[in-house]
Tab-separated table of C-alpha atoms in Angstrom:
chain	number	residue	atom	x	y	z
Y	1	UNK	CA	-9.717	24.954	-11.878
Y	2	UNK	CA	-11.814	21.563	-12.424
Y	3	UNK	CA	-14.479	20.119	-10.289
Y	4	UNK	CA	-12.847	17.967	-7.957
Y	5	UNK	CA	-13.997	16.053	-5.113
Y	6	UNK	CA	-14.100	17.476	-1.468
Y	7	UNK	CA	-14.717	16.332	1.884
Y	8	UNK	CA	-18.365	17.613	1.574
Y	9	UNK	CA	-18.952	15.173	-0.872
Y	10	UNK	CA	-17.570	12.478	0.885
Y	11	UNK	CA	-20.061	13.327	3.753
Y	12	UNK	CA	-22.880	12.748	1.197
Y	13	UNK	CA	-21.575	9.233	0.450
Y	14	UNK	CA	-20.915	8.743	3.677
Y	15	UNK	CA	-24.631	9.147	4.274
Y	16	UNK	CA	-25.768	6.819	1.543
Y	17	UNK	CA	-23.682	4.298	2.998
Y	18	UNK	CA	-24.439	4.584	6.438
Y	19	UNK	CA	-28.350	2.846	5.275
Y	20	UNK	CA	-26.958	0.252	3.806
Y	21	UNK	CA	-24.497	-0.714	6.552
Y	22	UNK	CA	-27.103	-0.675	9.024
Y	23	UNK	CA	-28.946	-3.188	7.135
Y	24	UNK	CA	-25.899	-5.792	6.510
Y	25	UNK	CA	-24.570	-5.281	10.144
Y	26	UNK	CA	-27.272	-7.435	11.095
Y	27	UNK	CA	-26.332	-10.462	8.989
Y	28	UNK	CA	-22.405	-9.355	9.927
Y	29	UNK	CA	-20.669	-12.352	11.210
Y	30	UNK	CA	-16.593	-12.500	11.485
Y	31	UNK	CA	-16.278	-16.075	11.253
Y	32	UNK	CA	-18.423	-16.062	7.844
Y	33	UNK	CA	-16.262	-13.661	6.058
Y	34	UNK	CA	-13.502	-14.688	3.590
Y	35	UNK	CA	-10.050	-13.085	4.881
Y	36	UNK	CA	-7.170	-12.614	2.645
Y	37	UNK	CA	-3.498	-11.236	3.289
Y	38	UNK	CA	-1.587	-10.132	0.289
Y	39	UNK	CA	1.878	-10.354	0.928
Y	40	UNK	CA	3.042	-7.058	0.495
Y	41	UNK	CA	6.736	-6.803	1.399
Y	42	UNK	CA	9.566	-5.347	-1.434
Y	43	UNK	CA	9.644	-9.021	-3.649
Y	44	UNK	CA	5.529	-8.682	-3.345
Y	45	UNK	CA	5.294	-5.161	-4.519
Y	46	UNK	CA	7.639	-5.711	-7.133
Y	47	UNK	CA	6.000	-8.139	-8.853
Y	48	UNK	CA	2.759	-6.591	-8.565
Y	49	UNK	CA	0.852	-7.348	-5.488
Y	50	UNK	CA	-0.675	-3.612	-5.560
Y	51	UNK	CA	-2.695	-4.316	-8.451
Y	52	UNK	CA	-3.600	-8.275	-6.940
Y	53	UNK	CA	-5.009	-6.286	-3.788
Y	54	UNK	CA	-6.685	-3.845	-5.539
Y	55	UNK	CA	-8.232	-6.256	-7.974
Y	56	UNK	CA	-9.057	-8.392	-4.881
Y	57	UNK	CA	-10.957	-5.265	-3.390
Y	58	UNK	CA	-12.587	-4.342	-6.498
Y	59	UNK	CA	-14.247	-7.511	-7.667
Y	60	UNK	CA	-14.983	-8.649	-4.307
Y	61	UNK	CA	-16.874	-6.372	-3.555
Y	62	UNK	CA	-18.334	-6.233	-7.164
Y	63	UNK	CA	-19.281	-10.160	-6.416
Y	64	UNK	CA	-20.555	-9.463	-3.792
Y	65	UNK	CA	-18.473	-12.104	-1.144
Y	66	UNK	CA	-18.165	-10.581	2.230
Y	67	UNK	CA	-14.199	-10.596	2.437
Y	68	UNK	CA	-11.666	-8.556	4.253
Y	69	UNK	CA	-8.588	-8.336	2.087
Y	70	UNK	CA	-5.341	-7.124	3.991
Y	71	UNK	CA	-1.780	-6.941	3.672
Y	72	UNK	CA	0.752	-8.930	5.019
Y	73	UNK	CA	4.753	-9.350	5.073
Y	74	UNK	CA	6.838	-11.563	3.365
Y	75	UNK	CA	6.215	-15.374	3.673
Y	76	UNK	CA	9.520	-16.686	2.551
Y	77	UNK	CA	8.443	-17.068	-0.794
Y	78	UNK	CA	9.736	-14.481	-2.731
Y	79	UNK	CA	10.565	-16.627	-5.766
Y	80	UNK	CA	6.639	-17.162	-5.986
Y	81	UNK	CA	5.430	-13.457	-5.716
Y	82	UNK	CA	2.855	-12.074	-5.411
Y	83	UNK	CA	1.355	-14.622	-3.011
Y	84	UNK	CA	-1.636	-14.726	-1.491
Y	85	UNK	CA	-3.189	-16.152	2.032
Y	86	UNK	CA	-6.938	-17.338	1.258
Y	87	UNK	CA	-8.731	-18.443	4.553
Y	88	UNK	CA	-12.171	-19.768	4.061
Y	89	UNK	CA	-14.649	-19.293	7.307
Y	90	UNK	CA	-13.964	-22.483	9.079
Y	91	UNK	CA	-10.764	-23.585	6.919
Y	92	UNK	CA	-6.961	-23.626	7.152
Y	93	UNK	CA	-5.368	-20.820	5.301
Y	94	UNK	CA	-4.105	-21.499	1.791
Y	95	UNK	CA	-1.238	-20.003	0.425
Y	96	UNK	CA	-1.052	-19.182	-3.514
Y	97	UNK	CA	1.551	-18.503	-5.458
Y	98	UNK	CA	2.187	-16.657	-8.849
Y	99	UNK	CA	-1.057	-14.542	-8.615
Y	100	UNK	CA	-1.771	-12.259	-11.532
Y	101	UNK	CA	-5.231	-10.689	-12.344
Y	102	UNK	CA	-6.478	-14.187	-14.405
Y	103	UNK	CA	-5.052	-16.577	-11.331
Y	104	UNK	CA	-6.738	-14.148	-8.917
Y	105	UNK	CA	-9.714	-14.032	-11.001
Y	106	UNK	CA	-9.958	-18.122	-10.969
Y	107	UNK	CA	-9.285	-18.288	-7.207
Y	108	UNK	CA	-12.130	-15.867	-6.935
Y	109	UNK	CA	-14.692	-17.851	-8.958
Y	110	UNK	CA	-13.529	-21.862	-8.117
Y	111	UNK	CA	-11.754	-21.848	-4.425
Y	112	UNK	CA	-13.756	-18.932	-3.190
Y	113	UNK	CA	-17.164	-19.416	-4.216
Y	114	UNK	CA	-16.800	-23.480	-4.267
Y	115	UNK	CA	-13.881	-24.591	-2.233
Y	116	UNK	CA	-12.554	-26.113	-5.595
Y	117	UNK	CA	-8.677	-26.013	-5.387
Y	118	UNK	CA	-7.170	-23.976	-8.267
Y	119	UNK	CA	-3.204	-24.627	-9.567
Y	120	UNK	CA	-0.264	-22.667	-7.429
Y	121	UNK	CA	-0.954	-24.070	-4.111
Y	122	UNK	CA	2.114	-23.506	-1.709
Y	123	UNK	CA	1.961	-26.348	0.120
Y	124	UNK	CA	2.264	-25.615	3.904
Y	125	UNK	CA	4.806	-27.792	4.581
Y	126	UNK	CA	6.785	-26.040	2.401
Y	127	UNK	CA	10.069	-24.471	4.269
Y	128	UNK	CA	13.062	-22.117	2.810
Y	129	UNK	CA	16.025	-24.131	2.232
Y	130	UNK	CA	18.665	-23.077	5.018
Y	131	UNK	CA	22.365	-23.571	3.265
Y	132	UNK	CA	24.024	-22.645	6.996
N	1	UNK	CA	10.922	-1.818	-8.304
N	2	UNK	CA	9.472	0.505	-11.620
N	3	UNK	CA	7.572	3.206	-10.271
N	4	UNK	CA	8.400	5.908	-7.123
N	5	UNK	CA	4.917	5.186	-5.686
N	6	UNK	CA	6.011	1.494	-4.954
N	7	UNK	CA	8.958	2.870	-3.638
N	8	UNK	CA	6.884	4.467	-0.823
N	9	UNK	CA	4.539	1.850	-0.335
N	10	UNK	CA	7.669	-0.246	0.404
N	11	UNK	CA	9.276	2.175	2.564
N	12	UNK	CA	6.343	2.528	4.828
N	13	UNK	CA	5.769	-0.985	4.969
N	14	UNK	CA	9.242	-0.719	7.113
N	15	UNK	CA	7.427	2.457	9.225
N	16	UNK	CA	4.321	0.078	9.732
N	17	UNK	CA	6.628	-2.675	10.696
N	18	UNK	CA	8.311	-0.430	13.566
N	19	UNK	CA	4.936	0.044	14.747
N	20	UNK	CA	4.475	3.760	13.889
N	21	UNK	CA	1.507	5.393	14.679
N	22	UNK	CA	2.034	8.693	12.221
N	23	UNK	CA	3.528	8.261	9.186
N	24	UNK	CA	4.074	11.249	6.846
N	25	UNK	CA	4.694	10.886	3.136
N	26	UNK	CA	5.679	14.399	1.508
N	27	UNK	CA	6.556	14.843	-2.453
N	28	UNK	CA	7.539	17.703	-3.760
N	29	UNK	CA	8.335	18.758	-7.140
N	30	UNK	CA	10.400	21.201	-8.322
N	31	UNK	CA	11.024	21.229	-11.851
N	32	UNK	CA	12.514	24.604	-12.585
N	33	UNK	CA	15.224	23.714	-10.219
N	34	UNK	CA	15.461	20.265	-11.950
N	35	UNK	CA	14.445	18.584	-8.122
N	36	UNK	CA	12.080	16.239	-6.829
N	37	UNK	CA	12.257	15.220	-3.302
N	38	UNK	CA	10.471	12.292	-1.542
N	39	UNK	CA	10.411	12.480	2.462
N	40	UNK	CA	9.039	9.836	4.484
N	41	UNK	CA	8.757	10.232	8.405
N	42	UNK	CA	7.402	7.910	10.963
N	43	UNK	CA	7.447	8.104	14.700
N	44	UNK	CA	7.924	4.181	14.925
N	45	UNK	CA	10.570	2.283	17.113
N	46	UNK	CA	13.330	3.562	15.240
N	47	UNK	CA	17.180	1.669	14.085
N	48	UNK	CA	19.788	1.774	16.475
N	49	UNK	CA	22.655	3.314	15.091
N	50	UNK	CA	24.637	-0.438	14.299
N	51	UNK	CA	21.308	-1.732	12.287
N	52	UNK	CA	21.352	2.644	10.486
N	53	UNK	CA	25.039	1.527	9.324
N	54	UNK	CA	23.509	-1.488	7.573
N	55	UNK	CA	20.106	-0.293	6.622
N	56	UNK	CA	21.113	0.144	3.203
N	57	UNK	CA	23.024	-2.969	3.070
N	58	UNK	CA	21.132	-5.595	0.559
N	59	UNK	CA	22.252	-8.369	2.705
N	60	UNK	CA	21.479	-6.873	5.887
N	61	UNK	CA	17.737	-7.456	7.374
N	62	UNK	CA	16.440	-7.652	10.365
N	63	UNK	CA	13.275	-11.035	9.652
N	64	UNK	CA	14.413	-14.254	9.783
N	65	UNK	CA	12.189	-15.432	7.069
N	66	UNK	CA	14.741	-14.130	4.342
N	67	UNK	CA	18.389	-13.085	4.371
N	68	UNK	CA	17.914	-9.831	1.978
N	69	UNK	CA	16.278	-6.781	2.525
N	70	UNK	CA	15.969	-5.011	-0.669
N	71	UNK	CA	13.729	-2.177	0.311
N	72	UNK	CA	15.993	0.980	0.936
N	73	UNK	CA	19.195	-0.506	-1.001
N	74	UNK	CA	16.539	-0.100	-4.108
N	75	UNK	CA	15.092	3.181	-3.128
N	76	UNK	CA	18.880	4.170	-2.848
N	77	UNK	CA	19.845	3.028	-5.977
N	78	UNK	CA	16.919	4.971	-7.391
N	79	UNK	CA	17.582	7.996	-6.196
N	80	UNK	CA	21.430	7.617	-6.776
N	81	UNK	CA	20.848	6.395	-10.087
N	82	UNK	CA	19.675	9.608	-11.242
N	83	UNK	CA	21.854	11.909	-9.481
N	84	UNK	CA	20.340	12.388	-6.510
N	85	UNK	CA	20.818	11.659	-2.323
N	86	UNK	CA	19.521	9.412	-0.038
N	87	UNK	CA	19.648	9.722	3.394
N	88	UNK	CA	18.516	7.944	6.601
N	89	UNK	CA	17.987	9.877	10.022
N	90	UNK	CA	17.197	7.269	12.831
N	91	UNK	CA	16.227	7.329	16.673
N	92	UNK	CA	14.684	4.858	18.583
N	93	UNK	CA	13.055	7.225	20.714
N	94	UNK	CA	11.646	9.236	17.835
N	95	UNK	CA	11.328	7.245	15.019
N	96	UNK	CA	12.915	7.058	11.019
N	97	UNK	CA	12.994	10.023	8.442
N	98	UNK	CA	13.864	8.988	4.929
N	99	UNK	CA	14.781	11.554	3.080
N	100	UNK	CA	15.448	11.299	-0.836
N	101	UNK	CA	16.223	13.539	-3.895
N	102	UNK	CA	16.271	13.182	-7.710
N	103	UNK	CA	17.044	15.198	-10.381
N	104	UNK	CA	13.379	15.560	-12.047
N	105	UNK	CA	13.978	15.508	-15.912
N	106	UNK	CA	17.131	12.645	-15.497
N	107	UNK	CA	16.753	10.059	-18.355
N	108	UNK	CA	16.952	7.250	-15.176
N	109	UNK	CA	14.134	9.138	-12.924
N	110	UNK	CA	11.408	6.635	-12.538
N	111	UNK	CA	7.723	7.724	-13.027
N	112	UNK	CA	5.822	8.702	-9.840
N	113	UNK	CA	3.162	5.774	-10.998
N	114	UNK	CA	-0.004	5.540	-9.211
N	115	UNK	CA	0.582	7.439	-6.295
N	116	UNK	CA	-3.421	7.897	-5.487
N	117	UNK	CA	-3.801	4.304	-5.217
N	118	UNK	CA	-0.723	3.430	-3.053
N	119	UNK	CA	-1.628	6.183	-0.433
N	120	UNK	CA	-5.425	4.874	-0.780
N	121	UNK	CA	-4.123	1.399	0.108
N	122	UNK	CA	-1.783	2.247	3.055
N	123	UNK	CA	-4.891	4.427	4.249
N	124	UNK	CA	-7.182	1.991	4.342
N	125	UNK	CA	-5.231	-1.210	5.464
N	126	UNK	CA	-4.156	0.396	8.210
N	127	UNK	CA	-6.959	2.210	9.896
N	128	UNK	CA	-4.839	2.554	13.091
N	129	UNK	CA	-2.575	4.782	11.589
N	130	UNK	CA	-2.632	8.291	10.650
N	131	UNK	CA	-1.306	9.556	7.831
N	132	UNK	CA	-0.515	12.529	6.172
N	133	UNK	CA	0.242	13.153	2.534
N	134	UNK	CA	1.499	16.235	0.795
N	135	UNK	CA	2.376	16.590	-2.307
N	136	UNK	CA	3.154	20.204	-3.596
N	137	UNK	CA	4.653	21.289	-7.311
N	138	UNK	CA	4.936	25.248	-8.773
N	139	UNK	CA	1.229	25.104	-9.308
N	140	UNK	CA	-0.046	24.487	-5.528
N	141	UNK	CA	-0.371	21.813	-2.576
N	142	UNK	CA	-2.105	19.295	-1.876
N	143	UNK	CA	-2.857	17.818	1.242
N	144	UNK	CA	-4.352	14.290	2.313
N	145	UNK	CA	-4.824	13.924	6.003
N	146	UNK	CA	-6.670	10.517	7.577
N	147	UNK	CA	-7.971	12.109	10.565
N	148	UNK	CA	-10.033	14.237	8.519
N	149	UNK	CA	-11.337	11.672	6.755
N	150	UNK	CA	-12.386	9.699	9.800
N	151	UNK	CA	-14.090	12.297	11.112
N	152	UNK	CA	-16.320	12.642	8.160
N	153	UNK	CA	-17.027	8.894	7.967
N	154	UNK	CA	-16.902	8.143	11.254
N	155	UNK	CA	-18.598	4.904	12.098
N	156	UNK	CA	-17.788	3.567	8.203
N	157	UNK	CA	-14.977	1.649	7.613
N	158	UNK	CA	-12.333	3.252	5.416
N	159	UNK	CA	-12.019	-0.115	3.776
N	160	UNK	CA	-15.456	-0.050	2.568
N	161	UNK	CA	-14.877	-0.324	-1.415
N	162	UNK	CA	-17.069	2.434	-1.847
N	163	UNK	CA	-15.021	4.782	0.379
N	164	UNK	CA	-11.875	3.478	-1.387
N	165	UNK	CA	-13.144	4.323	-4.526
N	166	UNK	CA	-13.852	8.023	-3.561
N	167	UNK	CA	-10.661	8.449	-1.739
N	168	UNK	CA	-8.254	7.426	-4.610
N	169	UNK	CA	-10.324	9.587	-6.869
N	170	UNK	CA	-10.462	12.420	-4.647
N	171	UNK	CA	-6.377	12.272	-4.741
N	172	UNK	CA	-6.362	11.642	-8.262
N	173	UNK	CA	-8.359	14.813	-9.192
N	174	UNK	CA	-6.347	17.082	-6.655
N	175	UNK	CA	-3.230	15.623	-8.055
N	176	UNK	CA	-4.294	16.880	-11.631
N	177	UNK	CA	-5.341	19.879	-10.697
N	178	UNK	CA	-1.861	20.876	-9.758
N	179	UNK	CA	-0.094	19.056	-12.491
N	180	UNK	CA	1.994	16.522	-10.674
N	181	UNK	CA	4.073	14.532	-12.956
N	182	UNK	CA	2.853	11.074	-14.004
């Protein structure tokens, strides 16, 4: 058997992180976080939402942006999946559609870092057409 | 949906929506018997007998945002297209159990995909839910248990990117060790 990571290794990592977390907690303010929700219903998952979520978690950490990335259900924009909802501190949420890795990168660099709007926003007043 | 792990990710969303606090995911590979089974069990709010009957109907959904519900239908199709079976047992008191079987070597059997990534995402996005994931092959068995993880990391968040990276690699390495299907 080759060497595999165990819970004991996790303990070591935890002890290492503990120090960093202590430093961070001082400046930690929930309202200063960027919040991102990735739509993860059948439509989202089938269109690649998992990869987008992993990309966001990884890249936001690498680029030192304090953000919370969570999952949400289908927002009714199945045609535009993967969709993500981004809430900058103190601002109204913005929903982006057709988010691939390139788009996600653009959203981080332009919208999250500079507040600059990018293509692919689903207008808030958009409503699903109901034929009944 | 092109990978079995993505079906698992999708079906577990139903368990989360049903307010489950414990979710068990079990994958058993048995190439000698040409059999692969996936079982997902939760202790959520379950389904009424009427809802249960319609659950795999693509035009049935319990949600309001759209008129179709494809998750279970697609998973059922994924099983049946490779000579397998799909079964749901649900009880509003106890929760829901979904069991699928597939012919391991069937040409239509979907690949497993990134199951380590799926389990990691589920565990990190739902820290209040107890996940237990078991994967069995002829070479052995691997069990991932979020209670054990929580005990070790204590006050560090399971959503910490460093922890996530670690967990994903730990699962990957353990699965490689028991020669799981890709």
